[in-house]
Amino acid sequence: MPFFMVMAAGGRARADASTILVLSSALGTEDARLVEALRIYTGDVDRRLVLGGPAPRTCGLAVVRQLVEDARHESADIVLWSSRLADGRSAYCAFDVDARDLRQTEIAPLGAERAAEDVALKVRSLLSRRQARAAEDAPAVASPKPKPVTAPAPPPTVRPPEPTGAGAPPAIVARPAAEPVPAHRFGLAVAYNVVVPSDSNWLRHGILVAVEARLGRSAATPVSLVLDAKITTQPTAMVRGYAVTISDVPVGLGLVLTRVGSFASLGAGPRASLHAFDVTINDGEDLMRGVRRYSLGLGGVARVDVPLAAYMKVFLSATIEALVPKQQFTIAAQPALDTGGMVSSAAIGLEWLLL
């Protein structure tokens, strides 16, 4: 029998019971452990478990508005879900609706079962204190005076007591399951790129293709290795009556340290590249090809990432490099083209996130 059908077979809860909303994520095993721990450790408090819709993609302050809206639809006091953090680690997230308090419990240090129990015990403690305060603040209601009995009353109907205690199954309402939330380890990016050399006559633009592999384990500051290649235009300029055309196909490798934010992520790090320069000189009659020359580019890269969807983000990047050595091309022993000592570039594009 599917998981949500088994959970929906529980008993009834009091109308004034606290509501725990458990949102559904791609971490099905962790979701099941959390619900089972809530069944066991919150059985002695008045509560109602509701299996909700899709869980947020992150566990940060940016999702508070969505959590408040989800809680309002179910009149929930606490919202729980399991989430994959930015570096791939899994955690349980808990949102106290009244206090607007969002906390996370990492699963790996405690183990999956122990972490679920820890979250369930914290929820039990919170609801117990809250219900105790509500009982103390409730006004006392005077008992009505009994009326005189003039005839024997019929025997009362004995009803079985509602199940209570740790073994009592909670009332659970099934909701549609969430779409899978992926744990991203790799990315494939395509962007429009502009290359600005020291001499603006040789400005180039075209397509940048990059592959990103995440290396770090830190949720706040993951580390990525980025391999990229640029296919750009081949600008032509007239130099002393000759048409001079330059071609450059750089391949770069960067190490990017990223600071993950609630809305956008900022990254920066060192970058090295290999430039293959080809120069063609045309005098109008004969075609002469210059030799190919290579230079290293040593510098850095900075980027801003903004998520668009679970599998996609838009990014803006900028690089600056020193060419070692810079290249000079001549015509009849006279300078014709100089790559300059520095080159910078900027790109904007989309990155598809892969498992």
mmCIF file of C-alpha atoms in Angstrom:
data_model
loop_
_atom_site.group_PDB
_atom_site.id
_atom_site.type_symbol
_atom_site.label_atom_id
_atom_site.label_comp_id
_atom_site.label_asym_id
_atom_site.label_seq_id
_atom_site.Cartn_x
_atom_site.Cartn_y
_atom_site.Cartn_z
ATOM 1 C CA MET A 1 0.000 0.000 0.000
ATOM 2 C CA PRO A 2 1.416 3.458 -0.844
ATOM 3 C CA PHE A 3 2.825 5.478 2.003
ATOM 4 C CA PHE A 4 0.239 8.277 1.965
ATOM 5 C CA MET A 5 -2.670 5.793 2.047
ATOM 6 C CA VAL A 6 -1.314 4.097 5.164
ATOM 7 C CA MET A 7 -0.941 7.448 6.891
ATOM 8 C CA ALA A 8 -4.466 8.535 6.005
ATOM 9 C CA ALA A 9 -5.873 5.546 7.891
ATOM 10 C CA GLY A 10 -5.286 7.167 11.301
ATOM 11 C CA GLY A 11 -7.939 8.142 13.816
ATOM 12 C CA ARG A 12 -9.627 11.472 14.573
ATOM 13 C CA ALA A 13 -8.132 14.447 16.417
ATOM 14 C CA ARG A 14 -9.856 17.091 18.529
ATOM 15 C CA ALA A 15 -11.027 20.197 16.714
ATOM 16 C CA ASP A 16 -8.854 22.458 18.873
ATOM 17 C CA ALA A 17 -5.727 20.300 18.481
ATOM 18 C CA SER A 18 -2.473 21.804 17.256
ATOM 19 C CA THR A 19 -1.731 21.140 13.577
ATOM 20 C CA ILE A 20 1.644 19.923 12.327
ATOM 21 C CA LEU A 21 2.038 20.375 8.562
ATOM 22 C CA VAL A 22 4.621 18.039 6.972
ATOM 23 C CA LEU A 23 5.487 19.117 3.424
ATOM 24 C CA SER A 24 6.500 16.497 0.879
ATOM 25 C CA SER A 25 9.982 16.508 -0.667
ATOM 26 C CA ALA A 26 12.145 14.299 -2.863
ATOM 27 C CA LEU A 27 13.725 12.784 0.272
ATOM 28 C CA GLY A 28 10.982 10.208 0.694
ATOM 29 C CA THR A 29 12.860 8.042 3.197
ATOM 30 C CA GLU A 30 13.602 11.002 5.472
ATOM 31 C CA ASP A 31 9.957 12.151 5.186
ATOM 32 C CA ALA A 32 8.748 8.713 6.296
ATOM 33 C CA ARG A 33 11.116 8.648 9.283
ATOM 34 C CA LEU A 34 9.982 12.101 10.359
ATOM 35 C CA VAL A 35 6.264 11.224 10.202
ATOM 36 C CA GLU A 36 6.820 7.981 12.119
ATOM 37 C CA ALA A 37 8.791 9.814 14.821
ATOM 38 C CA LEU A 38 5.980 12.365 15.126
ATOM 39 C CA ARG A 39 3.450 9.530 15.532
ATOM 40 C CA ILE A 40 5.428 8.073 18.421
ATOM 41 C CA TYR A 41 6.750 11.113 20.291
ATOM 42 C CA THR A 42 3.819 13.530 19.952
ATOM 43 C CA GLY A 43 1.113 10.993 20.846
ATOM 44 C CA ASP A 44 0.509 12.507 24.303
ATOM 45 C CA VAL A 45 -0.367 15.994 23.026
ATOM 46 C CA ASP A 46 -3.436 17.126 21.111
ATOM 47 C CA ARG A 47 -2.194 17.322 17.559
ATOM 48 C CA ARG A 48 -3.177 16.715 13.982
ATOM 49 C CA LEU A 49 -0.695 15.705 11.296
ATOM 50 C CA VAL A 50 -1.290 16.965 7.770
ATOM 51 C CA LEU A 51 0.741 15.757 4.784
ATOM 52 C CA GLY A 52 1.019 18.842 2.602
ATOM 53 C CA GLY A 53 2.130 19.680 -0.908
ATOM 54 C CA PRO A 54 5.586 20.499 -2.307
ATOM 55 C CA ALA A 55 8.308 21.521 0.140
ATOM 56 C CA PRO A 56 10.405 24.658 -0.457
ATOM 57 C CA ARG A 57 13.547 24.247 -2.523
ATOM 58 C CA THR A 58 15.725 25.757 0.224
ATOM 59 C CA CYS A 59 15.764 26.091 4.003
ATOM 60 C CA GLY A 60 16.390 29.846 4.267
ATOM 61 C CA LEU A 61 14.602 33.047 5.156
ATOM 62 C CA ALA A 62 13.549 33.548 1.526
ATOM 63 C CA VAL A 63 10.845 30.866 1.900
ATOM 64 C CA VAL A 64 9.165 32.298 5.032
ATOM 65 C CA ARG A 65 6.397 33.960 3.023
ATOM 66 C CA GLN A 66 5.600 30.681 1.276
ATOM 67 C CA LEU A 67 5.592 28.819 4.618
ATOM 68 C CA VAL A 68 3.186 31.327 6.179
ATOM 69 C CA GLU A 69 0.847 30.887 3.202
ATOM 70 C CA ASP A 70 1.005 27.083 3.404
ATOM 71 C CA ALA A 71 0.363 27.229 7.155
ATOM 72 C CA ARG A 72 -2.606 29.542 6.708
ATOM 73 C CA HIS A 73 -4.338 27.099 4.341
ATOM 74 C CA GLU A 74 -4.088 24.274 6.890
ATOM 75 C CA SER A 75 -4.312 26.398 10.097
ATOM 76 C CA ALA A 76 -0.946 24.884 11.002
ATOM 77 C CA ASP A 77 1.130 25.782 14.052
ATOM 78 C CA ILE A 78 4.371 24.132 12.855
ATOM 79 C CA VAL A 79 5.593 23.360 9.325
ATOM 80 C CA LEU A 80 8.181 20.589 8.816
ATOM 81 C CA TRP A 81 10.003 19.250 5.774
ATOM 82 C CA SER A 82 13.249 17.584 4.739
ATOM 83 C CA SER A 83 15.562 19.468 2.387
ATOM 84 C CA ARG A 84 18.794 19.086 0.487
ATOM 85 C CA LEU A 85 21.177 21.925 1.376
ATOM 86 C CA ALA A 86 23.301 23.794 -1.149
ATOM 87 C CA ASP A 87 26.260 21.433 -0.753
ATOM 88 C CA GLY A 88 24.153 18.273 -1.061
ATOM 89 C CA ARG A 89 23.727 17.469 2.645
ATOM 90 C CA SER A 90 20.215 16.669 3.889
ATOM 91 C CA ALA A 91 18.497 18.332 6.853
ATOM 92 C CA TYR A 92 15.145 18.595 8.610
ATOM 93 C CA CYS A 93 13.646 22.102 8.583
ATOM 94 C CA ALA A 94 11.128 23.316 11.170
ATOM 95 C CA PHE A 95 9.139 26.581 11.018
ATOM 96 C CA ASP A 96 7.272 27.883 14.086
ATOM 97 C CA VAL A 97 4.447 29.884 12.486
ATOM 98 C CA ASP A 98 3.572 32.095 15.483
ATOM 99 C CA ALA A 99 7.187 32.929 16.378
ATOM 100 C CA ARG A 100 8.313 33.132 12.705
ATOM 101 C CA ASP A 101 11.271 30.983 13.763
ATOM 102 C CA LEU A 102 12.963 28.813 11.106
ATOM 103 C CA ARG A 103 15.497 26.191 12.197
ATOM 104 C CA GLN A 104 17.270 23.265 10.575
ATOM 105 C CA THR A 105 18.666 20.002 11.971
ATOM 106 C CA GLU A 106 21.373 18.388 9.849
ATOM 107 C CA ILE A 107 20.731 14.675 9.433
ATOM 108 C CA ALA A 108 24.247 13.290 8.922
ATOM 109 C CA PRO A 109 25.805 14.066 12.369
ATOM 110 C CA LEU A 110 22.968 12.361 14.292
ATOM 111 C CA GLY A 111 21.954 9.758 11.735
ATOM 112 C CA ALA A 112 18.611 9.693 9.915
ATOM 113 C CA GLU A 113 16.574 7.985 12.654
ATOM 114 C CA ARG A 114 18.081 9.932 15.565
ATOM 115 C CA ALA A 115 17.652 13.256 13.748
ATOM 116 C CA ALA A 116 13.959 12.536 13.115
ATOM 117 C CA GLU A 117 13.467 11.659 16.791
ATOM 118 C CA ASP A 118 15.248 14.841 17.850
ATOM 119 C CA VAL A 119 12.945 16.978 15.700
ATOM 120 C CA ALA A 120 9.842 15.149 16.944
ATOM 121 C CA LEU A 121 10.842 15.651 20.604
ATOM 122 C CA LYS A 122 11.409 19.375 20.004
ATOM 123 C CA VAL A 123 7.980 19.650 18.377
ATOM 124 C CA ARG A 124 6.380 17.764 21.299
ATOM 125 C CA SER A 125 8.032 20.076 23.830
ATOM 126 C CA LEU A 126 6.936 23.190 21.942
ATOM 127 C CA LEU A 127 3.322 22.069 21.589
ATOM 128 C CA SER A 128 3.132 20.884 25.215
ATOM 129 C CA ARG A 129 4.295 24.260 26.543
ATOM 130 C CA ARG A 130 1.983 26.129 24.204
ATOM 131 C CA GLN A 131 -1.080 24.071 25.132
ATOM 132 C CA ALA A 132 -0.258 24.345 28.850
ATOM 133 C CA ARG A 133 -0.122 28.152 28.586
ATOM 134 C CA ALA A 134 -3.410 28.176 26.684
ATOM 135 C CA ALA A 135 -5.061 26.091 29.411
ATOM 136 C CA GLU A 136 -3.805 28.448 32.144
ATOM 137 C CA ASP A 137 -5.056 31.521 30.275
ATOM 138 C CA ALA A 138 -8.508 30.060 29.574
ATOM 139 C CA PRO A 139 -11.241 31.665 31.790
ATOM 140 C CA ALA A 140 -12.884 29.411 34.374
ATOM 141 C CA VAL A 141 -16.465 28.432 33.487
ATOM 142 C CA ALA A 142 -18.925 28.089 36.401
ATOM 143 C CA SER A 143 -20.747 24.763 36.567
ATOM 144 C CA PRO A 144 -24.557 25.092 36.267
ATOM 145 C CA LYS A 145 -26.697 24.156 39.247
ATOM 146 C CA PRO A 146 -28.201 20.679 38.916
ATOM 147 C CA LYS A 147 -31.953 20.450 38.410
ATOM 148 C CA PRO A 148 -34.049 18.336 40.797
ATOM 149 C CA VAL A 149 -34.704 14.855 39.521
ATOM 150 C CA THR A 150 -38.400 13.952 39.540
ATOM 151 C CA ALA A 151 -38.135 10.620 37.748
ATOM 152 C CA PRO A 152 -35.450 7.968 37.438
ATOM 153 C CA ALA A 153 -33.082 8.875 34.653
ATOM 154 C CA PRO A 154 -32.404 6.308 31.957
ATOM 155 C CA PRO A 155 -29.048 4.575 32.184
ATOM 156 C CA PRO A 156 -26.325 6.479 30.340
ATOM 157 C CA THR A 157 -24.967 5.255 27.062
ATOM 158 C CA VAL A 158 -21.411 4.114 27.504
ATOM 159 C CA ARG A 159 -19.149 5.134 24.608
ATOM 160 C CA PRO A 160 -15.610 3.815 24.195
ATOM 161 C CA PRO A 161 -13.027 6.493 25.021
ATOM 162 C CA GLU A 162 -11.141 8.116 22.175
ATOM 163 C CA PRO A 163 -7.634 6.668 21.863
ATOM 164 C CA THR A 164 -4.968 8.702 23.635
ATOM 165 C CA GLY A 165 -1.338 8.243 24.623
ATOM 166 C CA ALA A 166 1.830 7.432 22.756
ATOM 167 C CA GLY A 167 0.205 4.646 20.750
ATOM 168 C CA ALA A 168 -2.688 6.742 19.418
ATOM 169 C CA PRO A 169 -2.468 7.225 15.656
ATOM 170 C CA PRO A 170 -2.797 10.881 14.593
ATOM 171 C CA ALA A 171 -5.302 12.090 12.053
ATOM 172 C CA ILE A 172 -3.436 12.625 8.825
ATOM 173 C CA VAL A 173 -4.723 14.232 5.651
ATOM 174 C CA ALA A 174 -3.027 13.153 2.429
ATOM 175 C CA ARG A 175 -1.956 15.787 -0.065
ATOM 176 C CA PRO A 176 -0.386 15.421 -3.536
ATOM 177 C CA ALA A 177 3.291 14.527 -3.389
ATOM 178 C CA ALA A 178 5.903 17.084 -4.347
ATOM 179 C CA GLU A 179 7.949 16.934 -7.503
ATOM 180 C CA PRO A 180 11.516 15.752 -6.827
ATOM 181 C CA VAL A 181 13.937 18.385 -5.577
ATOM 182 C CA PRO A 182 17.334 17.447 -7.021
ATOM 183 C CA ALA A 183 20.690 17.445 -5.300
ATOM 184 C CA HIS A 184 22.905 19.279 -7.761
ATOM 185 C CA ARG A 185 26.519 18.271 -8.271
ATOM 186 C CA PHE A 186 27.138 19.369 -11.852
ATOM 187 C CA GLY A 187 26.064 22.218 -14.094
ATOM 188 C CA LEU A 188 26.106 22.949 -17.839
ATOM 189 C CA ALA A 189 26.139 26.637 -18.815
ATOM 190 C CA VAL A 190 25.688 28.545 -22.082
ATOM 191 C CA ALA A 191 26.170 32.314 -22.187
ATOM 192 C CA TYR A 192 26.723 35.343 -24.389
ATOM 193 C CA ASN A 193 30.292 36.544 -23.880
ATOM 194 C CA VAL A 194 32.184 39.752 -24.673
ATOM 195 C CA VAL A 195 36.025 39.820 -24.689
ATOM 196 C CA VAL A 196 37.673 43.226 -24.238
ATOM 197 C CA PRO A 197 41.440 43.319 -24.986
ATOM 198 C CA SER A 198 43.772 46.241 -24.342
ATOM 199 C CA ASP A 199 43.218 47.472 -27.914
ATOM 200 C CA SER A 200 39.486 47.935 -28.524
ATOM 201 C CA ASN A 201 39.979 47.367 -32.280
ATOM 202 C CA TRP A 202 40.162 43.668 -31.517
ATOM 203 C CA LEU A 203 37.034 43.479 -29.308
ATOM 204 C CA ARG A 204 35.361 40.077 -29.715
ATOM 205 C CA HIS A 205 32.025 38.537 -28.730
ATOM 206 C CA GLY A 206 30.389 35.152 -29.040
ATOM 207 C CA ILE A 207 29.339 32.049 -27.108
ATOM 208 C CA LEU A 208 30.720 30.717 -23.830
ATOM 209 C CA VAL A 209 30.178 27.063 -22.884
ATOM 210 C CA ALA A 210 31.084 25.890 -19.369
ATOM 211 C CA VAL A 211 30.879 22.805 -17.183
ATOM 212 C CA GLU A 212 30.767 23.151 -13.379
ATOM 213 C CA ALA A 213 31.555 20.423 -10.844
ATOM 214 C CA ARG A 214 30.927 21.090 -7.151
ATOM 215 C CA LEU A 215 33.744 19.972 -4.864
ATOM 216 C CA GLY A 216 33.018 21.484 -1.444
ATOM 217 C CA ARG A 217 30.880 20.095 1.393
ATOM 218 C CA SER A 218 30.064 23.406 3.054
ATOM 219 C CA ALA A 219 26.453 24.561 2.803
ATOM 220 C CA ALA A 220 27.318 28.255 3.151
ATOM 221 C CA THR A 221 30.449 28.387 0.969
ATOM 222 C CA PRO A 222 30.650 25.520 -1.566
ATOM 223 C CA VAL A 223 33.659 25.242 -3.884
ATOM 224 C CA SER A 224 33.267 24.539 -7.608
ATOM 225 C CA LEU A 225 35.639 23.706 -10.453
ATOM 226 C CA VAL A 226 34.595 25.471 -13.691
ATOM 227 C CA LEU A 227 35.925 24.519 -17.151
ATOM 228 C CA ASP A 228 34.958 26.884 -19.965
ATOM 229 C CA ALA A 229 35.646 27.566 -23.652
ATOM 230 C CA LYS A 230 34.812 30.620 -25.774
ATOM 231 C CA ILE A 231 33.917 30.723 -29.460
ATOM 232 C CA THR A 232 34.096 34.350 -30.553
ATOM 233 C CA THR A 233 34.050 36.514 -33.648
ATOM 234 C CA GLN A 234 37.213 37.207 -35.663
ATOM 235 C CA PRO A 235 37.561 41.003 -35.932
ATOM 236 C CA THR A 236 39.344 42.571 -38.910
ATOM 237 C CA ALA A 237 41.071 45.967 -39.074
ATOM 238 C CA MET A 238 43.065 47.780 -41.765
ATOM 239 C CA VAL A 239 46.700 48.236 -40.800
ATOM 240 C CA ARG A 240 48.866 50.186 -43.342
ATOM 241 C CA GLY A 241 46.734 48.933 -46.236
ATOM 242 C CA TYR A 242 46.539 45.326 -45.055
ATOM 243 C CA ALA A 243 43.418 43.587 -43.747
ATOM 244 C CA VAL A 244 44.485 42.005 -40.457
ATOM 245 C CA THR A 245 42.204 39.406 -38.812
ATOM 246 C CA ILE A 246 42.722 37.875 -35.388
ATOM 247 C CA SER A 247 41.257 34.663 -34.014
ATOM 248 C CA ASP A 248 41.421 33.521 -30.387
ATOM 249 C CA VAL A 249 39.957 30.333 -28.866
ATOM 250 C CA PRO A 250 40.646 30.449 -25.106
ATOM 251 C CA VAL A 251 40.043 27.499 -22.782
ATOM 252 C CA GLY A 252 39.930 28.324 -19.065
ATOM 253 C CA LEU A 253 39.804 26.570 -15.694
ATOM 254 C CA GLY A 254 38.642 28.340 -12.528
ATOM 255 C CA LEU A 255 38.166 27.494 -8.864
ATOM 256 C CA VAL A 256 35.138 29.367 -7.509
ATOM 257 C CA LEU A 257 34.262 29.806 -3.836
ATOM 258 C CA THR A 258 30.553 30.674 -3.524
ATOM 259 C CA ARG A 259 28.672 32.401 -0.739
ATOM 260 C CA VAL A 260 25.074 31.167 -0.848
ATOM 261 C CA GLY A 261 22.416 33.767 -0.045
ATOM 262 C CA SER A 262 18.649 33.626 0.331
ATOM 263 C CA PHE A 263 18.044 35.261 -3.069
ATOM 264 C CA ALA A 264 21.359 35.192 -4.953
ATOM 265 C CA SER A 265 24.795 33.607 -4.597
ATOM 266 C CA LEU A 266 28.129 35.413 -4.979
ATOM 267 C CA GLY A 267 31.270 33.597 -6.106
ATOM 268 C CA ALA A 268 34.910 34.443 -6.825
ATOM 269 C CA GLY A 269 38.222 32.686 -7.252
ATOM 270 C CA PRO A 270 41.408 32.248 -9.306
ATOM 271 C CA ARG A 271 41.333 31.343 -13.003
ATOM 272 C CA ALA A 272 43.898 30.266 -15.601
ATOM 273 C CA SER A 273 43.439 29.915 -19.354
ATOM 274 C CA LEU A 274 45.266 29.022 -22.556
ATOM 275 C CA HIS A 275 44.918 31.382 -25.552
ATOM 276 C CA ALA A 276 45.667 30.250 -29.131
ATOM 277 C CA PHE A 277 46.104 33.351 -31.307
ATOM 278 C CA ASP A 278 45.927 33.084 -35.105
ATOM 279 C CA VAL A 279 46.484 36.140 -37.324
ATOM 280 C CA THR A 280 45.649 36.386 -41.051
ATOM 281 C CA ILE A 281 47.040 39.241 -43.200
ATOM 282 C CA ASN A 282 45.509 39.996 -46.615
ATOM 283 C CA ASP A 283 47.067 42.547 -48.951
ATOM 284 C CA GLY A 284 44.232 42.309 -51.501
ATOM 285 C CA GLU A 285 46.108 39.960 -53.825
ATOM 286 C CA ASP A 286 48.062 37.411 -51.823
ATOM 287 C CA LEU A 287 46.845 35.751 -48.638
ATOM 288 C CA MET A 288 49.493 35.415 -45.957
ATOM 289 C CA ARG A 289 48.895 33.507 -42.732
ATOM 290 C CA GLY A 290 50.729 34.404 -39.582
ATOM 291 C CA VAL A 291 52.008 31.732 -37.282
ATOM 292 C CA ARG A 292 49.938 30.559 -34.347
ATOM 293 C CA ARG A 293 51.110 31.746 -30.945
ATOM 294 C CA TYR A 294 50.094 30.713 -27.453
ATOM 295 C CA SER A 295 49.763 32.704 -24.248
ATOM 296 C CA LEU A 296 48.711 31.893 -20.693
ATOM 297 C CA GLY A 297 46.010 33.954 -19.029
ATOM 298 C CA LEU A 298 46.424 34.305 -15.255
ATOM 299 C CA GLY A 299 43.785 36.120 -13.234
ATOM 300 C CA GLY A 300 40.457 35.709 -11.482
ATOM 301 C CA VAL A 301 36.725 35.332 -11.973
ATOM 302 C CA ALA A 302 33.678 36.714 -10.142
ATOM 303 C CA ARG A 303 30.059 35.672 -10.642
ATOM 304 C CA VAL A 304 26.506 36.182 -9.418
ATOM 305 C CA ASP A 305 23.943 33.345 -9.580
ATOM 306 C CA VAL A 306 20.167 33.818 -9.273
ATOM 307 C CA PRO A 307 17.943 30.675 -9.190
ATOM 308 C CA LEU A 308 15.106 30.605 -11.716
ATOM 309 C CA ALA A 309 13.770 27.093 -11.084
ATOM 310 C CA ALA A 310 14.778 23.843 -9.421
ATOM 311 C CA TYR A 311 16.948 22.890 -12.388
ATOM 312 C CA MET A 312 18.036 26.284 -13.735
ATOM 313 C CA LYS A 313 19.724 29.536 -12.738
ATOM 314 C CA VAL A 314 20.830 32.702 -14.500
ATOM 315 C CA PHE A 315 24.383 33.914 -13.946
ATOM 316 C CA LEU A 316 26.535 36.950 -14.634
ATOM 317 C CA SER A 317 30.315 36.501 -14.651
ATOM 318 C CA ALA A 318 33.383 38.681 -15.213
ATOM 319 C CA THR A 319 37.043 37.730 -15.662
ATOM 320 C CA ILE A 320 40.301 39.647 -15.859
ATOM 321 C CA GLU A 321 43.606 38.102 -16.920
ATOM 322 C CA ALA A 322 47.221 39.001 -17.552
ATOM 323 C CA LEU A 323 48.595 37.486 -20.788
ATOM 324 C CA VAL A 324 51.960 35.777 -20.318
ATOM 325 C CA PRO A 325 53.563 36.581 -22.663
ATOM 326 C CA LYS A 326 51.688 39.222 -24.598
ATOM 327 C CA GLN A 327 51.899 38.694 -28.361
ATOM 328 C CA GLN A 328 52.995 41.110 -31.086
ATOM 329 C CA PHE A 329 52.536 40.500 -34.814
ATOM 330 C CA THR A 330 54.362 42.494 -37.500
ATOM 331 C CA ILE A 331 54.077 43.314 -41.207
ATOM 332 C CA ALA A 332 57.384 43.840 -42.959
ATOM 333 C CA ALA A 333 59.082 44.122 -39.594
ATOM 334 C CA GLN A 334 56.645 46.852 -38.534
ATOM 335 C CA PRO A 335 54.165 46.381 -35.640
ATOM 336 C CA ALA A 336 50.716 45.364 -36.922
ATOM 337 C CA LEU A 337 48.866 43.833 -33.973
ATOM 338 C CA ASP A 338 49.493 43.762 -30.246
ATOM 339 C CA THR A 339 47.355 41.610 -27.944
ATOM 340 C CA GLY A 340 48.272 43.774 -24.961
ATOM 341 C CA GLY A 341 49.160 42.603 -21.495
ATOM 342 C CA MET A 342 45.600 42.397 -20.101
ATOM 343 C CA VAL A 343 42.290 41.016 -21.321
ATOM 344 C CA SER A 344 38.899 41.071 -19.601
ATOM 345 C CA SER A 345 35.525 39.563 -20.421
ATOM 346 C CA ALA A 346 31.923 39.498 -19.227
ATOM 347 C CA ALA A 347 29.184 36.912 -19.778
ATOM 348 C CA ILE A 348 25.504 36.472 -19.023
ATOM 349 C CA GLY A 349 23.659 33.213 -19.529
ATOM 350 C CA LEU A 350 21.795 30.205 -18.168
ATOM 351 C CA GLU A 351 23.065 27.173 -16.289
ATOM 352 C CA TRP A 352 21.240 23.854 -16.178
ATOM 353 C CA LEU A 353 21.800 22.003 -12.894
ATOM 354 C CA LEU A 354 22.424 18.270 -13.116
ATOM 355 C CA LEU A 355 22.480 15.500 -10.511
#
